[in-house]
XYZ file of C-alpha atoms in Angstrom:
238
model
C -6.983 -2.844 49.247
C -6.541 -6.577 49.710
C -6.171 -9.050 46.881
C -9.576 -10.516 47.794
C -11.249 -7.086 47.576
C -9.555 -6.337 44.280
C -10.673 -9.636 42.802
C -14.208 -9.116 44.114
C -14.403 -5.664 42.509
C -13.072 -7.009 39.208
C -15.664 -9.780 39.268
C -18.466 -7.282 39.941
C -17.214 -5.069 37.098
C -17.087 -8.082 34.792
C -20.650 -9.100 35.688
C -21.848 -5.515 35.169
C -20.269 -5.354 31.708
C -21.675 -8.791 30.890
C -25.199 -7.642 31.777
C -25.147 -4.584 29.473
C -26.264 -6.327 26.228
C -29.067 -8.137 28.085
C -30.305 -4.841 29.551
C -30.147 -3.158 26.121
C -32.126 -6.020 24.558
C -34.742 -5.789 27.299
C -35.164 -2.051 26.702
C -35.170 -2.160 22.890
C -37.265 -5.322 22.777
C -39.996 -4.471 25.305
C -39.628 -1.267 27.326
C -38.895 1.658 25.004
C -41.722 4.091 24.117
C -43.709 3.655 20.903
C -42.599 5.927 18.052
C -44.323 4.434 14.992
C -47.454 2.413 14.196
C -47.411 2.417 10.384
C -48.276 -0.952 8.839
C -48.378 -1.756 5.120
C -50.619 -4.603 3.973
C -48.891 -6.852 1.446
C -50.108 -9.513 -0.977
C -48.340 -12.884 -0.881
C -51.074 -14.987 -2.434
C -48.651 -16.607 -4.878
C -46.569 -18.116 -2.078
C -49.666 -19.214 -0.166
C -50.989 -20.925 -3.292
C -47.683 -22.690 -4.039
C -47.464 -24.081 -0.502
C -51.096 -25.147 -0.197
C -50.384 -28.841 -1.053
C -47.777 -29.004 1.741
C -49.720 -27.473 4.664
C -50.316 -30.778 6.461
C -46.660 -31.791 6.138
C -45.536 -28.334 7.261
C -47.601 -28.518 10.443
C -46.217 -31.957 11.254
C -42.585 -30.955 10.662
C -42.867 -27.675 12.569
C -44.388 -29.496 15.555
C -41.830 -32.324 15.490
C -38.648 -30.491 14.521
C -39.287 -26.854 15.392
C -38.981 -25.154 18.750
C -41.975 -25.165 21.078
C -42.308 -21.799 22.812
C -43.848 -22.297 26.244
C -45.002 -19.657 28.716
C -43.530 -21.853 31.450
C -40.029 -21.064 30.180
C -40.244 -17.474 28.918
C -42.049 -15.378 31.552
C -45.377 -15.608 29.696
C -44.002 -13.930 26.558
C -45.041 -16.444 23.905
C -46.582 -19.802 23.143
C -46.548 -21.643 19.846
C -44.078 -23.223 17.433
C -41.150 -21.699 15.571
C -38.793 -23.273 13.034
C -35.752 -21.716 11.366
C -34.680 -22.070 7.747
C -31.908 -24.602 8.402
C -34.307 -26.988 10.179
C -36.821 -26.910 7.334
C -34.331 -27.886 4.612
C -33.679 -31.538 5.627
C -37.318 -32.346 6.404
C -39.212 -30.382 3.751
C -36.803 -29.801 0.833
C -39.593 -28.832 -1.595
C -41.030 -26.288 0.856
C -37.525 -24.997 1.534
C -36.837 -24.427 -2.163
C -40.187 -22.692 -2.737
C -39.759 -20.301 0.205
C -36.050 -19.690 -0.380
C -36.639 -18.773 -4.008
C -39.633 -16.602 -3.090
C -37.866 -14.531 -0.429
C -34.849 -13.951 -2.656
C -37.165 -12.276 -5.164
C -38.901 -9.935 -2.713
C -37.940 -6.420 -3.810
C -37.742 -3.705 -1.159
C -36.156 -0.396 -2.189
C -32.940 0.275 -0.319
C -33.213 -2.863 1.810
C -32.116 -6.487 1.712
C -32.447 -9.720 3.647
C -29.870 -10.791 6.181
C -27.164 -13.156 4.962
C -28.530 -16.663 5.557
C -24.975 -18.003 5.934
C -24.441 -15.956 9.100
C -27.956 -15.245 10.433
C -30.070 -18.287 11.346
C -33.206 -16.109 11.507
C -32.844 -14.743 7.940
C -36.307 -16.271 7.482
C -38.357 -18.561 9.677
C -41.872 -19.887 10.196
C -44.272 -19.509 13.106
C -47.165 -21.881 13.791
C -50.148 -20.968 15.986
C -52.390 -24.018 16.047
C -53.448 -24.670 19.634
C -55.778 -22.914 22.002
C -53.968 -19.969 23.590
C -50.954 -19.755 21.268
C -49.849 -16.094 21.193
C -46.958 -13.618 21.075
C -46.735 -10.853 23.681
C -46.098 -7.149 22.983
C -42.570 -6.538 21.740
C -40.259 -4.915 19.193
C -38.130 -6.882 16.744
C -34.369 -7.023 17.255
C -32.215 -4.667 15.217
C -28.465 -5.027 15.701
C -27.460 -2.738 12.825
C -27.119 1.046 12.603
C -29.758 1.244 9.856
C -33.454 0.452 9.599
C -34.867 -3.045 10.122
C -38.262 -3.875 8.616
C -40.215 -7.114 8.971
C -42.098 -8.909 6.177
C -44.793 -11.326 7.391
C -46.743 -13.537 4.979
C -49.705 -15.588 6.171
C -49.101 -18.853 4.343
C -52.165 -20.540 5.786
C -54.980 -19.209 7.994
C -57.988 -21.363 8.878
C -61.521 -19.975 8.814
C -61.905 -19.896 12.608
C -58.517 -18.263 13.231
C -58.205 -15.828 16.137
C -54.430 -15.331 15.826
C -54.469 -11.687 14.704
C -51.757 -9.044 14.298
C -51.983 -6.300 16.950
C -50.339 -2.855 16.944
C -50.153 -0.074 19.560
C -49.686 3.635 18.897
C -48.041 6.283 21.108
C -51.283 6.769 23.096
C -51.419 3.016 23.831
C -54.432 2.556 21.547
C -54.567 -0.920 20.024
C -55.345 -1.707 16.387
C -56.277 -5.187 15.123
C -55.176 -6.352 11.675
C -57.039 -9.509 10.708
C -54.860 -12.223 9.221
C -55.909 -13.980 6.005
C -54.174 -16.570 3.833
C -52.101 -14.939 1.097
C -51.990 -11.588 2.858
C -49.468 -10.127 5.261
C -47.825 -7.042 6.698
C -44.622 -5.048 6.218
C -43.528 -2.710 9.003
C -40.625 -1.178 10.898
C -40.267 -4.020 13.371
C -37.826 -2.265 15.678
C -40.108 0.774 16.091
C -43.653 -0.629 15.803
C -44.813 -2.305 19.017
C -46.776 -5.390 18.051
C -48.212 -8.666 19.308
C -50.208 -11.702 18.194
C -53.553 -12.397 19.883
C -54.394 -15.775 21.417
C -55.322 -18.532 19.016
C -58.685 -20.270 18.991
C -59.221 -23.967 19.663
C -58.940 -26.137 16.505
C -57.598 -23.212 14.442
C -54.341 -22.864 12.515
C -52.128 -20.063 11.276
C -48.722 -20.495 9.613
C -46.685 -17.341 9.012
C -43.424 -16.696 7.205
C -41.255 -13.992 8.814
C -38.454 -12.258 6.879
C -36.379 -9.410 8.363
C -35.110 -6.745 5.941
C -32.252 -4.315 6.587
C -30.818 -1.152 5.083
C -27.559 -2.995 5.537
C -26.960 -6.187 7.485
C -23.550 -5.328 8.917
C -23.738 -5.443 12.699
C -22.471 -2.611 14.877
C -19.977 -3.486 17.624
C -22.665 -3.215 20.295
C -25.017 -5.060 17.893
C -22.687 -8.068 17.860
C -22.720 -8.034 21.650
C -26.507 -7.794 21.741
C -26.856 -10.596 19.168
C -24.715 -12.821 21.392
C -27.026 -12.040 24.332
C -30.116 -12.651 22.177
C -28.905 -16.097 21.140
C -28.361 -17.039 24.789
C -31.824 -15.834 25.820
C -33.549 -17.467 22.830
C -31.837 -20.758 23.596
C -32.448 -20.626 27.344
C -36.006 -19.257 27.441
C -37.114 -20.673 24.068
C -38.355 -17.374 22.624
């Protein structure tokens, strides 16, 4: 075996190993079979009420300082706006304090939030406010060995909203959960296949998303997958 052949084989092996976390994320995020469709409806009216005076400012900041998710960049997987906790703090300190205090007081037996010092997506906001904004069918990322649940609170939903929460069961039957201000859902995000339907023209929906974990310590392969996720999120703007 020549030196060139040896180097070529090592490079191919390296590229194969490098692709593993991306393949795992593709399977666990989109391709695996449905195993659960249980959704709990939650009441978050208190948070919705506290943030009501700031809705206009929130929309402006999310549009100007959040990430715009475009179908042109992400293989038609999502469209809308998304802003993480750290980007809200400098622009909307009052909103930041209200949400941060609220999420710290959410009680879920046997589960806790991710550490906001190490996980940028410990909580974040999504904005669907233009015609066609949506989120395609997917599962939420779980890089731990325990359960990962997702808490979603509809902070603001306009009367003509068409941005609804969709769920599929193991027979591929779809269920629609209508979104309303002050109401939300709590579900096993890594096992429940879900999506958000396309938004209506001149309608608005702002949602708070908070992942909860049995424990937030990453597995070794989870660290690898998280690294791959951050690359994909940054490159494709997911």
